Short mmCIF file of C-alpha atoms in Angstrom, two decimals:
data_model
loop_
_atom_site.label_atom_id
_atom_site.label_comp_id
_atom_site.label_asym_id
_atom_site.label_seq_id
_atom_site.Cartn_x
_atom_site.Cartn_y
_atom_site.Cartn_z
CA MET T 3 -140.32 136.50 210.60
CA ALA T 4 -139.88 136.79 206.84
CA ASP T 5 -142.46 135.42 204.46
CA LYS T 6 -141.57 132.17 202.73
CA ILE T 7 -140.69 132.49 199.06
CA THR T 8 -143.34 130.74 196.99
CA ILE T 9 -142.46 129.65 193.49
CA LYS T 10 -145.12 128.84 190.92
CA THR T 11 -145.06 126.44 188.00
CA LYS T 12 -144.59 129.36 185.60
CA ASP T 13 -141.52 130.53 187.56
CA ILE T 14 -139.89 127.10 187.33
CA CYS T 15 -140.66 126.81 183.61
CA ASP T 16 -139.31 130.30 182.88
CA THR T 17 -136.17 129.85 184.99
CA LEU T 18 -135.30 126.46 183.50
CA ASN T 19 -136.52 127.36 180.01
CA ILE T 20 -138.81 124.33 179.82
CA GLY T 21 -142.46 123.89 178.90
CA ARG T 22 -145.25 123.13 181.33
CA HIS T 23 -145.64 119.71 179.73
CA GLN T 24 -142.01 118.93 180.59
CA LEU T 25 -142.46 119.91 184.23
CA ARG T 26 -145.71 117.92 184.33
CA ALA T 27 -143.88 114.84 183.00
CA TRP T 28 -141.29 115.23 185.76
CA THR T 29 -143.87 115.68 188.54
CA ASP T 30 -145.93 112.75 187.24
CA THR T 31 -142.88 110.44 187.17
CA LEU T 32 -140.49 111.50 189.93
CA ALA T 33 -141.01 110.90 193.63
CA PRO T 34 -141.99 112.57 195.88
CA TYR T 35 -143.95 114.80 193.49
CA CYS T 36 -145.79 111.90 191.83
CA ASN T 37 -147.14 110.89 195.26
CA ARG T 38 -148.69 114.27 196.03
CA LYS T 39 -152.43 114.51 196.41
CA THR T 40 -153.86 117.09 194.05
CA LYS T 41 -156.84 119.30 194.65
CA GLU T 42 -159.05 120.44 191.83
CA ARG T 43 -158.40 123.96 190.60
CA SER T 44 -155.47 124.34 192.96
CA ALA T 45 -151.97 125.06 191.68
CA PHE T 46 -148.87 123.48 193.16
CA ARG T 47 -146.64 125.75 195.21
CA TYR T 48 -142.91 125.18 195.27
CA ASP T 49 -139.94 126.61 197.15
CA SER T 50 -136.30 127.29 196.24
CA ALA T 51 -135.27 123.70 197.10
CA ASP T 52 -137.86 122.41 194.62
CA LEU T 53 -136.44 124.75 191.98
CA LEU T 54 -132.94 123.40 192.72
CA TYR T 55 -134.26 119.82 192.46
CA PHE T 56 -135.80 120.44 189.03
CA ALA T 57 -132.68 122.33 187.88
CA LEU T 58 -130.63 119.26 188.82
CA VAL T 59 -133.04 116.97 186.96
CA LYS T 60 -132.67 119.12 183.85
CA HIS T 61 -128.86 119.19 184.28
CA ILE T 62 -128.72 115.39 184.61
CA ILE T 63 -130.93 114.80 181.56
CA GLU T 64 -129.12 117.30 179.33
CA ASN T 65 -125.51 116.61 180.36
CA PHE T 66 -125.57 112.90 181.09
CA GLY T 67 -128.38 111.79 178.79
CA LEU T 68 -130.11 109.85 181.55
CA SER T 69 -133.75 108.97 180.95
CA LEU T 70 -136.61 109.99 183.20
CA PRO T 71 -137.38 106.37 184.21
CA PHE T 72 -133.72 105.94 185.20
CA ILE T 73 -133.79 109.15 187.28
CA ALA T 74 -137.03 107.96 188.91
CA ARG T 75 -135.07 105.09 190.49
CA PHE T 76 -133.12 107.54 192.69
CA SER T 77 -135.35 110.64 192.60
CA GLU T 78 -136.41 110.33 196.26
CA ALA T 79 -132.75 110.21 197.32
CA LEU T 80 -131.97 113.21 195.08
CA TYR T 81 -134.83 115.11 196.72
CA SER T 82 -133.43 114.29 200.17
CA CYS T 83 -129.93 115.42 199.15
CA VAL T 84 -131.26 118.76 197.94
CA ARG T 85 -133.10 119.31 201.22
CA GLU T 86 -130.38 118.24 203.65
CA PRO T 87 -127.98 120.74 205.24
CA GLN T 88 -124.96 121.60 203.12
CA SER T 89 -121.37 121.54 204.33
CA LEU T 90 -119.46 124.80 204.18
CA THR T 91 -116.13 123.01 203.81
CA HIS T 92 -116.90 120.47 201.08
CA PRO T 93 -117.64 121.20 197.42
CA SER T 94 -121.19 120.73 196.19
CA PHE T 95 -121.15 117.47 194.29
CA LEU T 96 -123.59 114.57 194.29
CA PHE T 97 -122.72 110.93 193.70
CA ILE T 98 -125.31 108.82 191.90
CA SER T 99 -124.83 105.06 192.01
CA GLU T 100 -126.52 102.99 189.32
CA GLN T 101 -125.89 99.78 191.28
CA CYS T 102 -127.64 100.99 194.42
CA ASN T 103 -130.10 103.41 192.79
CA SER T 104 -128.91 105.98 195.30
CA CYS T 105 -127.89 109.61 195.43
CA GLU T 106 -125.75 111.13 198.18
CA ARG T 107 -123.46 114.06 198.85
CA LEU T 108 -120.04 113.25 197.47
CA SER T 109 -117.43 112.18 199.94
CA LEU T 110 -114.18 111.52 198.10
CA ASP T 111 -112.97 108.99 200.66
CA LYS T 112 -116.13 106.88 200.40
CA ILE T 113 -116.40 106.19 196.67
CA ASP T 114 -116.39 102.40 196.55
CA ARG T 115 -118.48 101.80 193.43
CA GLU T 116 -119.09 103.21 189.96
CA GLY T 117 -121.47 106.07 189.45
CA PHE T 118 -122.02 109.60 188.20
CA ILE T 119 -120.60 112.70 189.85
CA ILE T 120 -122.91 115.68 189.48
CA ASP T 121 -121.73 119.26 190.01
CA VAL T 122 -124.50 121.09 191.86
CA ASN T 123 -123.13 124.58 191.11
CA PRO T 124 -124.75 125.10 187.65
CA ALA T 125 -128.17 124.30 189.12
CA GLN T 126 -127.50 126.46 192.19
CA THR T 127 -126.51 129.34 189.91
CA LEU T 128 -129.92 129.20 188.19
CA VAL T 129 -131.66 129.29 191.57
CA TYR T 130 -129.52 132.21 192.77
CA GLN T 131 -130.26 134.13 189.56
CA PHE T 132 -133.99 133.52 190.02
CA LEU T 133 -133.75 134.78 193.61
CA GLY T 134 -131.90 137.88 192.39
CA LEU T 135 -128.66 137.23 194.25
CA SER T 136 -125.46 138.78 192.97
CA THR T 137 -122.26 136.82 192.39
CA GLN T 138 -120.87 137.82 195.79
CA GLN T 139 -124.09 136.91 197.55
CA THR T 140 -123.96 133.40 196.13
CA GLN T 141 -121.08 132.73 198.49
CA LEU T 142 -123.62 132.92 201.30
CA GLN T 143 -125.07 129.51 202.08
CA LEU T 144 -128.82 130.01 201.96
CA GLY T 145 -130.96 127.34 203.49
CA LEU T 146 -129.88 124.71 205.97
CA VAL T 147 -126.17 124.54 206.73
CA LYS T 148 -124.39 121.84 208.71
CA VAL T 149 -122.54 123.17 211.76
CA ASN T 150 -120.28 121.34 214.18
#
């Protein structure tokens, strides 16, 4: 069995072009990271889904101008969306509802309220580049995939 890819704080900061203080602000504010128990002199370890999560947070802040406290209201749902299996047949978009403080995979037939539509592809591209995948390899669905 292959070893799990471990991503360090420095890797996330370098990939997203952010400072450690910025990542620390996110992990101190956004669930589930703010609920983690920390051990002295022990660094956090992340995986590719965590990198995608933080890439989406950066994308949302920069492109939609949403504040960190606002994102904190749906950060747990965003985390769940990033970690759930992806559909091979549907585009990768997330729907964020301000009314419900929720985040879910976009289903065009189920939009019954106002919200933000987030394209996941720019964030996924950053993750694929970090992992060293070529353009053709990005067509492969890495991680969990929903099957019928």
